[in-house]
């Protein structure tokens, strides 16, 4: 059973992580299958992901799994596709018409997409679509299980496959699973509108690493996990009870060199010249997106219309080149959007056009990369104003294509890219006036300023390119795996028990730190029902009656509760997470007063600064000391404060102190109390040749961390922990302690005795 598994985990075979293959999974493959004159043909797809990951999936035996972009029902044809793709390190997942409709167009694009982009008024909630979404995720899982080895690394992409990580985890428990979400993760208030919110989060939590484009997405996700699934997090780490996983942000870059080189090619320069000649316009504003309501296309058109109205001097001098790439045209909202855009373009052109000038050149189709690049090159301004965008690659491609460093990027604050490209002119896409004025500022920006902005952005994008993104994600994934292995605990088996028991016998001073709920007593729905039973009271009494033993029972419960249940025993108590402690034979004390001994040392240092700084003074608060300098000569106070802060920070590194550099004051306070700090007090106060600490939940990790290296640390439940060992239940804790003191517990199940 799980015990042997625990031991296997203890011996990390790092080589496996590197030698095994990488499998990329996304809804679509990086190629599109097409039927031409009865023959099946593959066309490479141009997306950022395809080029970014292209260099990896083609290596060695790596693999990319996804839908080939066409419904293939005939089995012989399917086999042909499989054979053909296998030769190119790809493997297809065939979807039926119904699945495309319900899983892809339906749940993915009509439920998840609008919700995640804060358009929840567009979201539909239909049980049938959800069921197909589950089935199709399972289908991807089944295909993966056919080709994946247990130690492979699987990298799942995007919102169509949110359930896949957990499905995979169930089938391949040891595999390394990364997940990256390319679209935003909305705030909890929006996410919780989804009827299947908990299932979706649980699906994602099967991963080892979950990546988002921005810190905000990550923050929103952690908050939803906390509130809907009940798992907290520390520095991005989530502990699900039996596994730890990491959530982090990885802003995606572009293939910078590719865009730079394409922009420098003969072909592109030729096209640019040709388009310029056709346009009869001095200034060109560029807009490129997939047709999507999240991209803010109508709002952009309205802003352009208002610009023409407000600045007539730009008539015949500026043209908006607007490329809209057809997308999801089977979905109703997209059809409506297409009509709205067509109508707006028609209206604006109808109003302002002249014989040889159209304010908007509108193209509803997709173009080859060379045309796109020529558009980027010739644009004086790129108008990238999505209402919401996970990242947005168009704005990055524009910057990479501006070889002479002229041009201005206007970018929406709501695009993930705005977090990196702070040199762009940032706008709120809902503020039409701001858009109009920013467009004016961009069109009249002096060239040297344009170059300055562009240069900064180029430097950053060149460095944080797509290859950097891939390696950051993969490195972090390997790190998570190694960290998890170091967090795995071993079952405290008979051999370990013998060793522990010998060391107990040999010791002359022993400390026991025992967590009450979860380690000594099972959890009850009503906390006050978890009173100690007769057996437990007897066990604690016998354990503490040995003069070599000092028994500390720890709890987050109130001190009065602990006093009522255990106060009569000759043991020590820690209550309320360590705020209150009771040493045997004495009364309750707050920990904070006990750790105030730092004050006298720090006061000596502050006195020194008072001596050197006329006008400064010390204030003593209950839990802190403050050095004030508001009455000190201007300049001198700030200078001394800087010195003092670095002096104190140096001293605080290995203590529980915190230095706050405040308004005209430097404050030093003890960090909050915790169970770990409270147990540290006993370790400092009492000699110990033998230490045993037993805890059960995430909060008890602090206790384990505070223990000396030679201590026996035991976690109840086989979850990841810094403890060395684990046991399965409270009964096993009691059995362990009873055996140590030679006591037979009456109510224990026979097999445990
Ligand atoms: C999702 C997220 C996130 C566009 N027209 C043509 C063409 N394109 C290329 C662009 C660019 C890509 O399509 C569009 O990428 P975006 O990032 O701008 O937007 P989404 O498609 O919505 O992508 C987004 C992204 O995933 C990656 O994580 O940034 O936030 O929504 O590369 O160049 N390419 C060609 N012809 C066209 O006509 N060849």
PDB file of C-alpha atoms in Angstrom, residues 345-621:
ATOM      1  CA  UNK A 345     -16.806  50.631 -40.553  1.00  0.00           C
ATOM      2  CA  UNK A 346     -19.453  51.345 -43.185  1.00  0.00           C
ATOM      3  CA  UNK A 347     -20.843  54.258 -41.224  1.00  0.00           C
ATOM      4  CA  UNK A 348     -17.470  55.903 -40.528  1.00  0.00           C
ATOM      5  CA  UNK A 349     -16.201  55.424 -44.055  1.00  0.00           C
ATOM      6  CA  UNK A 350     -19.519  56.629 -45.441  1.00  0.00           C
ATOM      7  CA  UNK A 351     -19.265  59.775 -43.341  1.00  0.00           C
ATOM      8  CA  UNK A 352     -15.626  60.744 -43.935  1.00  0.00           C
ATOM      9  CA  UNK A 353     -14.382  59.104 -47.163  1.00  0.00           C
ATOM     10  CA  UNK A 354     -13.112  61.185 -50.078  1.00  0.00           C
ATOM     11  CA  UNK A 355     -12.430  60.185 -53.646  1.00  0.00           C
ATOM     12  CA  UNK A 356      -8.933  58.994 -52.819  1.00  0.00           C
ATOM     13  CA  UNK A 357      -9.056  58.521 -49.068  1.00  0.00           C
ATOM     14  CA  UNK A 358     -10.874  55.997 -46.918  1.00  0.00           C
ATOM     15  CA  UNK A 359     -10.310  56.593 -43.212  1.00  0.00           C
ATOM     16  CA  UNK A 360     -10.576  52.851 -42.568  1.00  0.00           C
ATOM     17  CA  UNK A 361      -9.114  50.075 -44.673  1.00  0.00           C
ATOM     18  CA  UNK A 362     -10.867  47.017 -43.353  1.00  0.00           C
ATOM     19  CA  UNK A 363      -9.844  43.436 -44.118  1.00  0.00           C
ATOM     20  CA  UNK A 364     -11.785  40.485 -42.763  1.00  0.00           C
ATOM     21  CA  UNK A 365      -9.462  37.579 -43.542  1.00  0.00           C
ATOM     22  CA  UNK A 366      -6.081  36.236 -42.548  1.00  0.00           C
ATOM     23  CA  UNK A 367      -2.820  37.050 -44.269  1.00  0.00           C
ATOM     24  CA  UNK A 368       0.596  35.405 -44.538  1.00  0.00           C
ATOM     25  CA  UNK A 369       3.258  36.444 -42.084  1.00  0.00           C
ATOM     26  CA  UNK A 370       5.029  38.619 -44.686  1.00  0.00           C
ATOM     27  CA  UNK A 371       1.936  40.799 -45.131  1.00  0.00           C
ATOM     28  CA  UNK A 372       1.474  41.069 -41.400  1.00  0.00           C
ATOM     29  CA  UNK A 373       5.088  42.072 -41.040  1.00  0.00           C
ATOM     30  CA  UNK A 374       4.751  44.726 -43.759  1.00  0.00           C
ATOM     31  CA  UNK A 375       1.730  46.129 -41.890  1.00  0.00           C
ATOM     32  CA  UNK A 376       3.738  46.249 -38.661  1.00  0.00           C
ATOM     33  CA  UNK A 377       6.608  47.991 -40.421  1.00  0.00           C
ATOM     34  CA  UNK A 378       4.527  50.700 -41.990  1.00  0.00           C
ATOM     35  CA  UNK A 379       2.327  51.498 -38.995  1.00  0.00           C
ATOM     36  CA  UNK A 380       3.087  54.781 -37.218  1.00  0.00           C
ATOM     37  CA  UNK A 381       0.804  53.734 -34.416  1.00  0.00           C
ATOM     38  CA  UNK A 382      -0.421  50.314 -33.289  1.00  0.00           C
ATOM     39  CA  UNK A 383      -3.767  50.549 -31.568  1.00  0.00           C
ATOM     40  CA  UNK A 384      -4.052  47.483 -29.322  1.00  0.00           C
ATOM     41  CA  UNK A 385      -7.017  48.123 -27.068  1.00  0.00           C
ATOM     42  CA  UNK A 386      -8.595  44.878 -25.847  1.00  0.00           C
ATOM     43  CA  UNK A 387     -11.246  44.989 -23.124  1.00  0.00           C
ATOM     44  CA  UNK A 388      -9.420  41.969 -21.668  1.00  0.00           C
ATOM     45  CA  UNK A 389      -6.550  39.871 -22.965  1.00  0.00           C
ATOM     46  CA  UNK A 390      -4.506  37.180 -21.270  1.00  0.00           C
ATOM     47  CA  UNK A 391      -1.302  38.547 -22.786  1.00  0.00           C
ATOM     48  CA  UNK A 392      -1.680  39.833 -26.386  1.00  0.00           C
ATOM     49  CA  UNK A 393       1.115  38.944 -28.758  1.00  0.00           C
ATOM     50  CA  UNK A 394       0.224  41.385 -31.549  1.00  0.00           C
ATOM     51  CA  UNK A 395       1.607  44.340 -29.605  1.00  0.00           C
ATOM     52  CA  UNK A 396       4.871  42.475 -28.993  1.00  0.00           C
ATOM     53  CA  UNK A 397       5.183  41.507 -32.653  1.00  0.00           C
ATOM     54  CA  UNK A 398       4.660  45.151 -33.634  1.00  0.00           C
ATOM     55  CA  UNK A 399       7.511  46.269 -31.384  1.00  0.00           C
ATOM     56  CA  UNK A 400       9.841  43.537 -32.667  1.00  0.00           C
ATOM     57  CA  UNK A 401       9.140  44.536 -36.278  1.00  0.00           C
ATOM     58  CA  UNK A 402      10.030  48.231 -35.847  1.00  0.00           C
ATOM     59  CA  UNK A 403      13.620  47.965 -36.972  1.00  0.00           C
ATOM     60  CA  UNK A 404      14.209  51.737 -37.172  1.00  0.00           C
ATOM     61  CA  UNK A 405      12.663  52.149 -33.699  1.00  0.00           C
ATOM     62  CA  UNK A 406      10.051  54.679 -34.810  1.00  0.00           C
ATOM     63  CA  UNK A 407       6.381  54.071 -34.103  1.00  0.00           C
ATOM     64  CA  UNK A 408       4.152  54.267 -31.063  1.00  0.00           C
ATOM     65  CA  UNK A 409       2.317  51.509 -29.288  1.00  0.00           C
ATOM     66  CA  UNK A 410      -1.029  52.344 -27.660  1.00  0.00           C
ATOM     67  CA  UNK A 411      -1.873  49.488 -25.352  1.00  0.00           C
ATOM     68  CA  UNK A 412      -4.823  48.618 -23.144  1.00  0.00           C
ATOM     69  CA  UNK A 413      -4.198  48.298 -19.422  1.00  0.00           C
ATOM     70  CA  UNK A 414      -6.421  45.213 -19.576  1.00  0.00           C
ATOM     71  CA  UNK A 415      -3.925  43.230 -21.652  1.00  0.00           C
ATOM     72  CA  UNK A 416      -1.438  41.095 -19.747  1.00  0.00           C
ATOM     73  CA  UNK A 417       1.295  42.635 -21.918  1.00  0.00           C
ATOM     74  CA  UNK A 418       0.718  46.033 -20.289  1.00  0.00           C
ATOM     75  CA  UNK A 419       2.440  44.733 -17.144  1.00  0.00           C
ATOM     76  CA  UNK A 420       5.669  44.371 -19.098  1.00  0.00           C
ATOM     77  CA  UNK A 421       5.390  47.154 -21.660  1.00  0.00           C
ATOM     78  CA  UNK A 422       5.114  50.136 -19.380  1.00  0.00           C
ATOM     79  CA  UNK A 423       6.831  52.289 -22.035  1.00  0.00           C
ATOM     80  CA  UNK A 424       3.750  51.982 -24.245  1.00  0.00           C
ATOM     81  CA  UNK A 425       0.997  54.617 -24.024  1.00  0.00           C
ATOM     82  CA  UNK A 426      -1.371  52.806 -21.704  1.00  0.00           C
ATOM     83  CA  UNK A 427      -5.110  53.416 -21.926  1.00  0.00           C
ATOM     84  CA  UNK A 428      -8.328  52.214 -20.357  1.00  0.00           C
ATOM     85  CA  UNK A 429     -10.392  50.850 -23.294  1.00  0.00           C
ATOM     86  CA  UNK A 430     -13.612  52.033 -21.651  1.00  0.00           C
ATOM     87  CA  UNK A 431     -12.416  55.630 -21.632  1.00  0.00           C
ATOM     88  CA  UNK A 432     -13.103  56.837 -25.160  1.00  0.00           C
ATOM     89  CA  UNK A 433     -11.805  60.355 -24.477  1.00  0.00           C
ATOM     90  CA  UNK A 434      -8.530  59.019 -23.207  1.00  0.00           C
ATOM     91  CA  UNK A 435      -8.208  56.824 -26.315  1.00  0.00           C
ATOM     92  CA  UNK A 436      -8.828  59.794 -28.616  1.00  0.00           C
ATOM     93  CA  UNK A 437      -6.334  62.035 -26.836  1.00  0.00           C
ATOM     94  CA  UNK A 438      -3.745  59.274 -26.651  1.00  0.00           C
ATOM     95  CA  UNK A 439      -4.106  58.631 -30.367  1.00  0.00           C
ATOM     96  CA  UNK A 440      -3.512  62.323 -30.975  1.00  0.00           C
ATOM     97  CA  UNK A 441      -0.473  62.282 -28.698  1.00  0.00           C
ATOM     98  CA  UNK A 442       0.885  59.219 -30.499  1.00  0.00           C
ATOM     99  CA  UNK A 443       0.438  60.732 -33.955  1.00  0.00           C
ATOM    100  CA  UNK A 444       2.257  63.883 -32.900  1.00  0.00           C
ATOM    101  CA  UNK A 445       4.977  62.311 -30.758  1.00  0.00           C
ATOM    102  CA  UNK A 446       8.499  63.563 -31.616  1.00  0.00           C
ATOM    103  CA  UNK A 447      10.675  60.919 -33.239  1.00  0.00           C
ATOM    104  CA  UNK A 448      13.369  60.915 -30.565  1.00  0.00           C
ATOM    105  CA  UNK A 449      10.776  60.136 -27.931  1.00  0.00           C
ATOM    106  CA  UNK A 450       9.314  57.336 -30.058  1.00  0.00           C
ATOM    107  CA  UNK A 451      12.771  55.831 -30.358  1.00  0.00           C
ATOM    108  CA  UNK A 452      13.400  56.064 -26.664  1.00  0.00           C
ATOM    109  CA  UNK A 453      10.208  54.154 -25.844  1.00  0.00           C
ATOM    110  CA  UNK A 454      10.683  51.613 -28.588  1.00  0.00           C
ATOM    111  CA  UNK A 455      14.256  50.868 -27.600  1.00  0.00           C
ATOM    112  CA  UNK A 456      13.291  50.042 -24.032  1.00  0.00           C
ATOM    113  CA  UNK A 457      10.478  47.777 -25.124  1.00  0.00           C
ATOM    114  CA  UNK A 458      12.649  46.010 -27.681  1.00  0.00           C
ATOM    115  CA  UNK A 459      15.361  45.304 -25.132  1.00  0.00           C
ATOM    116  CA  UNK A 460      12.869  43.709 -22.817  1.00  0.00           C
ATOM    117  CA  UNK A 461      11.070  41.656 -25.496  1.00  0.00           C
ATOM    118  CA  UNK A 462      14.322  40.426 -27.006  1.00  0.00           C
ATOM    119  CA  UNK A 463      15.336  39.060 -23.627  1.00  0.00           C
ATOM    120  CA  UNK A 464      11.999  37.698 -22.430  1.00  0.00           C
ATOM    121  CA  UNK A 465      11.274  35.867 -25.664  1.00  0.00           C
ATOM    122  CA  UNK A 466       9.335  32.673 -26.251  1.00  0.00           C
ATOM    123  CA  UNK A 467      12.370  30.434 -25.692  1.00  0.00           C
ATOM    124  CA  UNK A 468      12.983  32.115 -22.366  1.00  0.00           C
ATOM    125  CA  UNK A 469       9.326  31.513 -21.460  1.00  0.00           C
ATOM    126  CA  UNK A 470       9.526  27.822 -22.288  1.00  0.00           C
ATOM    127  CA  UNK A 471      12.736  27.302 -20.353  1.00  0.00           C
ATOM    128  CA  UNK A 472      11.451  29.257 -17.333  1.00  0.00           C
ATOM    129  CA  UNK A 473       8.348  27.073 -17.207  1.00  0.00           C
ATOM    130  CA  UNK A 474      10.224  23.804 -17.687  1.00  0.00           C
ATOM    131  CA  UNK A 475      12.890  24.706 -15.115  1.00  0.00           C
ATOM    132  CA  UNK A 476      10.249  25.594 -12.584  1.00  0.00           C
ATOM    133  CA  UNK A 477       8.453  22.323 -13.245  1.00  0.00           C
ATOM    134  CA  UNK A 478      11.608  20.299 -12.571  1.00  0.00           C
ATOM    135  CA  UNK A 479      12.166  22.355  -9.430  1.00  0.00           C
ATOM    136  CA  UNK A 480       8.636  21.570  -8.199  1.00  0.00           C
ATOM    137  CA  UNK A 481       9.224  17.873  -8.735  1.00  0.00           C
ATOM    138  CA  UNK A 482      12.476  17.920  -6.792  1.00  0.00           C
ATOM    139  CA  UNK A 483      10.904  19.965  -4.020  1.00  0.00           C
ATOM    140  CA  UNK A 484       7.972  17.537  -3.810  1.00  0.00           C
ATOM    141  CA  UNK A 485      10.350  14.619  -3.451  1.00  0.00           C
ATOM    142  CA  UNK A 486      12.103  16.356  -0.584  1.00  0.00           C
ATOM    143  CA  UNK A 487       8.691  16.925   1.035  1.00  0.00           C
ATOM    144  CA  UNK A 488       7.703  13.263   0.850  1.00  0.00           C
ATOM    145  CA  UNK A 489       7.565  11.506   4.195  1.00  0.00           C
ATOM    146  CA  UNK A 490       8.340   7.881   5.027  1.00  0.00           C
ATOM    147  CA  UNK A 491       5.957   5.682   6.941  1.00  0.00           C
ATOM    148  CA  UNK A 492       7.140   5.212  10.513  1.00  0.00           C
ATOM    149  CA  UNK A 493       7.530   1.457  10.255  1.00  0.00           C
ATOM    150  CA  UNK A 494       8.700  -1.138  12.765  1.00  0.00           C
ATOM    151  CA  UNK A 495      12.406  -0.638  12.076  1.00  0.00           C
ATOM    152  CA  UNK A 496      12.105   3.111  12.606  1.00  0.00           C
ATOM    153  CA  UNK A 497      10.071   2.492  15.705  1.00  0.00           C
ATOM    154  CA  UNK A 498      12.847   0.346  17.140  1.00  0.00           C
ATOM    155  CA  UNK A 499      15.394   3.062  16.463  1.00  0.00           C
ATOM    156  CA  UNK A 500      13.116   5.693  18.021  1.00  0.00           C
ATOM    157  CA  UNK A 501      12.464   3.487  21.013  1.00  0.00           C
ATOM    158  CA  UNK A 502      16.198   2.898  21.581  1.00  0.00           C
ATOM    159  CA  UNK A 503      16.915   6.561  21.461  1.00  0.00           C
ATOM    160  CA  UNK A 504      14.038   7.166  23.893  1.00  0.00           C
ATOM    161  CA  UNK A 505      15.475   4.613  26.315  1.00  0.00           C
ATOM    162  CA  UNK A 506      18.951   6.104  26.141  1.00  0.00           C
ATOM    163  CA  UNK A 507      17.822   9.696  26.695  1.00  0.00           C
ATOM    164  CA  UNK A 508      17.746  11.294  30.099  1.00  0.00           C
ATOM    165  CA  UNK A 509      15.687  14.349  29.108  1.00  0.00           C
ATOM    166  CA  UNK A 510      12.872  14.055  26.626  1.00  0.00           C
ATOM    167  CA  UNK A 511      10.487  16.528  25.041  1.00  0.00           C
ATOM    168  CA  UNK A 512       7.170  15.561  23.431  1.00  0.00           C
ATOM    169  CA  UNK A 513       5.251  18.029  21.284  1.00  0.00           C
ATOM    170  CA  UNK A 514       1.830  16.582  20.577  1.00  0.00           C
ATOM    171  CA  UNK A 515      -0.853  18.325  18.526  1.00  0.00           C
ATOM    172  CA  UNK A 516      -4.255  17.754  20.122  1.00  0.00           C
ATOM    173  CA  UNK A 517      -6.775  17.732  17.223  1.00  0.00           C
ATOM    174  CA  UNK A 518      -5.845  15.401  14.405  1.00  0.00           C
ATOM    175  CA  UNK A 519      -2.850  13.799  16.090  1.00  0.00           C
ATOM    176  CA  UNK A 520      -4.189  12.681  19.496  1.00  0.00           C
ATOM    177  CA  UNK A 521      -7.944  12.975  18.897  1.00  0.00           C
ATOM    178  CA  UNK A 522      -9.968  12.588  15.689  1.00  0.00           C
ATOM    179  CA  UNK A 523     -11.736  15.614  14.265  1.00  0.00           C
ATOM    180  CA  UNK A 524     -15.377  16.074  15.112  1.00  0.00           C
ATOM    181  CA  UNK A 525     -17.891  18.173  13.217  1.00  0.00           C
ATOM    182  CA  UNK A 526     -18.576  19.975  16.471  1.00  0.00           C
ATOM    183  CA  UNK A 527     -15.209  20.899  17.997  1.00  0.00           C
ATOM    184  CA  UNK A 528     -16.450  20.713  21.576  1.00  0.00           C
ATOM    185  CA  UNK A 529     -17.312  17.042  21.080  1.00  0.00           C
ATOM    186  CA  UNK A 530     -13.603  16.217  20.743  1.00  0.00           C
ATOM    187  CA  UNK A 531     -13.030  15.977  24.516  1.00  0.00           C
ATOM    188  CA  UNK A 532     -10.266  13.608  25.616  1.00  0.00           C
ATOM    189  CA  UNK A 533     -11.409  10.072  26.330  1.00  0.00           C
ATOM    190  CA  UNK A 534     -10.297   8.007  29.271  1.00  0.00           C
ATOM    191  CA  UNK A 535      -7.568   6.248  27.306  1.00  0.00           C
ATOM    192  CA  UNK A 536      -5.989   9.469  26.202  1.00  0.00           C
ATOM    193  CA  UNK A 537      -6.020  10.967  29.686  1.00  0.00           C
ATOM    194  CA  UNK A 538      -4.387   7.840  31.039  1.00  0.00           C
ATOM    195  CA  UNK A 539      -1.788   7.840  28.269  1.00  0.00           C
ATOM    196  CA  UNK A 540      -0.842  11.477  28.895  1.00  0.00           C
ATOM    197  CA  UNK A 541      -0.761  10.867  32.612  1.00  0.00           C
ATOM    198  CA  UNK A 542       1.572   7.863  32.305  1.00  0.00           C
ATOM    199  CA  UNK A 543       3.768   9.586  29.749  1.00  0.00           C
ATOM    200  CA  UNK A 544       4.200  12.667  31.924  1.00  0.00           C
ATOM    201  CA  UNK A 545       4.671  10.757  35.151  1.00  0.00           C
ATOM    202  CA  UNK A 546       8.100   9.640  33.997  1.00  0.00           C
ATOM    203  CA  UNK A 547      10.397  12.295  35.446  1.00  0.00           C
ATOM    204  CA  UNK A 548      12.585  12.296  32.316  1.00  0.00           C
ATOM    205  CA  UNK A 549       9.629  13.302  30.135  1.00  0.00           C
ATOM    206  CA  UNK A 550       8.169  16.727  29.492  1.00  0.00           C
ATOM    207  CA  UNK A 551       4.920  16.575  27.508  1.00  0.00           C
ATOM    208  CA  UNK A 552       3.629  19.619  25.633  1.00  0.00           C
ATOM    209  CA  UNK A 553       0.161  19.393  24.093  1.00  0.00           C
ATOM    210  CA  UNK A 554      -0.427  21.973  21.369  1.00  0.00           C
ATOM    211  CA  UNK A 555      -3.681  23.324  20.000  1.00  0.00           C
ATOM    212  CA  UNK A 556      -5.310  26.208  18.208  1.00  0.00           C
ATOM    213  CA  UNK A 557      -8.188  25.944  20.672  1.00  0.00           C
ATOM    214  CA  UNK A 558      -8.893  28.566  23.299  1.00  0.00           C
ATOM    215  CA  UNK A 559      -6.891  28.317  26.488  1.00  0.00           C
ATOM    216  CA  UNK A 560      -9.997  27.894  28.676  1.00  0.00           C
ATOM    217  CA  UNK A 561     -11.022  24.892  26.626  1.00  0.00           C
ATOM    218  CA  UNK A 562      -7.564  23.342  26.987  1.00  0.00           C
ATOM    219  CA  UNK A 563      -7.530  24.143  30.671  1.00  0.00           C
ATOM    220  CA  UNK A 564     -10.881  22.439  31.201  1.00  0.00           C
ATOM    221  CA  UNK A 565      -9.875  19.268  29.374  1.00  0.00           C
ATOM    222  CA  UNK A 566      -6.202  18.894  30.236  1.00  0.00           C
ATOM    223  CA  UNK A 567      -5.388  21.523  32.890  1.00  0.00           C
ATOM    224  CA  UNK A 568      -5.409  18.979  35.714  1.00  0.00           C
ATOM    225  CA  UNK A 569      -2.601  16.900  34.182  1.00  0.00           C
ATOM    226  CA  UNK A 570       1.071  17.374  34.894  1.00  0.00           C
ATOM    227  CA  UNK A 571       1.757  18.529  31.339  1.00  0.00           C
ATOM    228  CA  UNK A 572       2.553  21.759  29.476  1.00  0.00           C
ATOM    229  CA  UNK A 573       0.060  23.369  27.113  1.00  0.00           C
ATOM    230  CA  UNK A 574       0.185  25.670  24.102  1.00  0.00           C
ATOM    231  CA  UNK A 575      -3.163  27.209  23.118  1.00  0.00           C
ATOM    232  CA  UNK A 576      -4.521  29.573  20.440  1.00  0.00           C
ATOM    233  CA  UNK A 577      -1.735  28.883  17.920  1.00  0.00           C
ATOM    234  CA  UNK A 578       0.906  29.771  20.458  1.00  0.00           C
ATOM    235  CA  UNK A 579      -0.489  32.999  21.870  1.00  0.00           C
ATOM    236  CA  UNK A 580      -0.948  31.351  25.280  1.00  0.00           C
ATOM    237  CA  UNK A 581       1.294  28.839  26.998  1.00  0.00           C
ATOM    238  CA  UNK A 582       1.176  27.030  30.300  1.00  0.00           C
ATOM    239  CA  UNK A 583       4.149  25.325  31.852  1.00  0.00           C
ATOM    240  CA  UNK A 584       3.297  22.551  34.253  1.00  0.00           C
ATOM    241  CA  UNK A 585       2.691  23.699  37.768  1.00  0.00           C
ATOM    242  CA  UNK A 586       2.285  27.366  36.712  1.00  0.00           C
ATOM    243  CA  UNK A 587      -0.498  29.533  35.299  1.00  0.00           C
ATOM    244  CA  UNK A 588      -1.195  30.708  31.720  1.00  0.00           C
ATOM    245  CA  UNK A 589       1.119  33.299  30.173  1.00  0.00           C
ATOM    246  CA  UNK A 590       1.045  35.030  26.805  1.00  0.00           C
ATOM    247  CA  UNK A 591       3.942  34.142  24.573  1.00  0.00           C
ATOM    248  CA  UNK A 592       4.384  37.724  23.502  1.00  0.00           C
ATOM    249  CA  UNK A 593       5.511  38.798  26.953  1.00  0.00           C
ATOM    250  CA  UNK A 594       7.922  35.874  27.073  1.00  0.00           C
ATOM    251  CA  UNK A 595       9.661  36.857  23.912  1.00  0.00           C
ATOM    252  CA  UNK A 596      10.032  40.472  24.907  1.00  0.00           C
ATOM    253  CA  UNK A 597      13.600  39.777  26.010  1.00  0.00           C
ATOM    254  CA  UNK A 598      14.783  41.035  22.616  1.00  0.00           C
ATOM    255  CA  UNK A 599      13.830  44.542  23.678  1.00  0.00           C
ATOM    256  CA  UNK A 600      16.762  45.166  26.012  1.00  0.00           C
ATOM    257  CA  UNK A 601      19.325  44.260  23.307  1.00  0.00           C
ATOM    258  CA  UNK A 602      17.679  46.379  20.627  1.00  0.00           C
ATOM    259  CA  UNK A 603      17.218  49.292  23.037  1.00  0.00           C
ATOM    260  CA  UNK A 604      20.996  49.480  23.441  1.00  0.00           C
ATOM    261  CA  UNK A 605      21.373  50.012  19.716  1.00  0.00           C
ATOM    262  CA  UNK A 606      18.597  52.586  19.567  1.00  0.00           C
ATOM    263  CA  UNK A 607      20.196  54.474  22.463  1.00  0.00           C
ATOM    264  CA  UNK A 608      23.341  54.714  20.386  1.00  0.00           C
ATOM    265  CA  UNK A 609      21.374  56.310  17.556  1.00  0.00           C
ATOM    266  CA  UNK A 610      19.691  58.709  19.956  1.00  0.00           C
ATOM    267  CA  UNK A 611      23.146  59.748  21.165  1.00  0.00           C
ATOM    268  CA  UNK A 612      24.266  60.409  17.600  1.00  0.00           C
ATOM    269  CA  UNK A 613      21.061  62.104  16.444  1.00  0.00           C
ATOM    270  CA  UNK A 614      19.875  65.139  18.341  1.00  0.00           C
ATOM    271  CA  UNK A 615      16.080  65.396  18.456  1.00  0.00           C
ATOM    272  CA  UNK A 616      15.429  61.659  18.054  1.00  0.00           C
ATOM    273  CA  UNK A 617      13.785  59.571  20.748  1.00  0.00           C
ATOM    274  CA  UNK A 618      12.643  56.043  21.570  1.00  0.00           C
ATOM    275  CA  UNK A 619       9.077  54.981  22.206  1.00  0.00           C
ATOM    276  CA  UNK A 620       8.362  51.654  23.843  1.00  0.00           C
ATOM    277  CA  UNK A 621       5.121  49.908  22.903  1.00  0.00           C
TER     278      UNK A 621
END
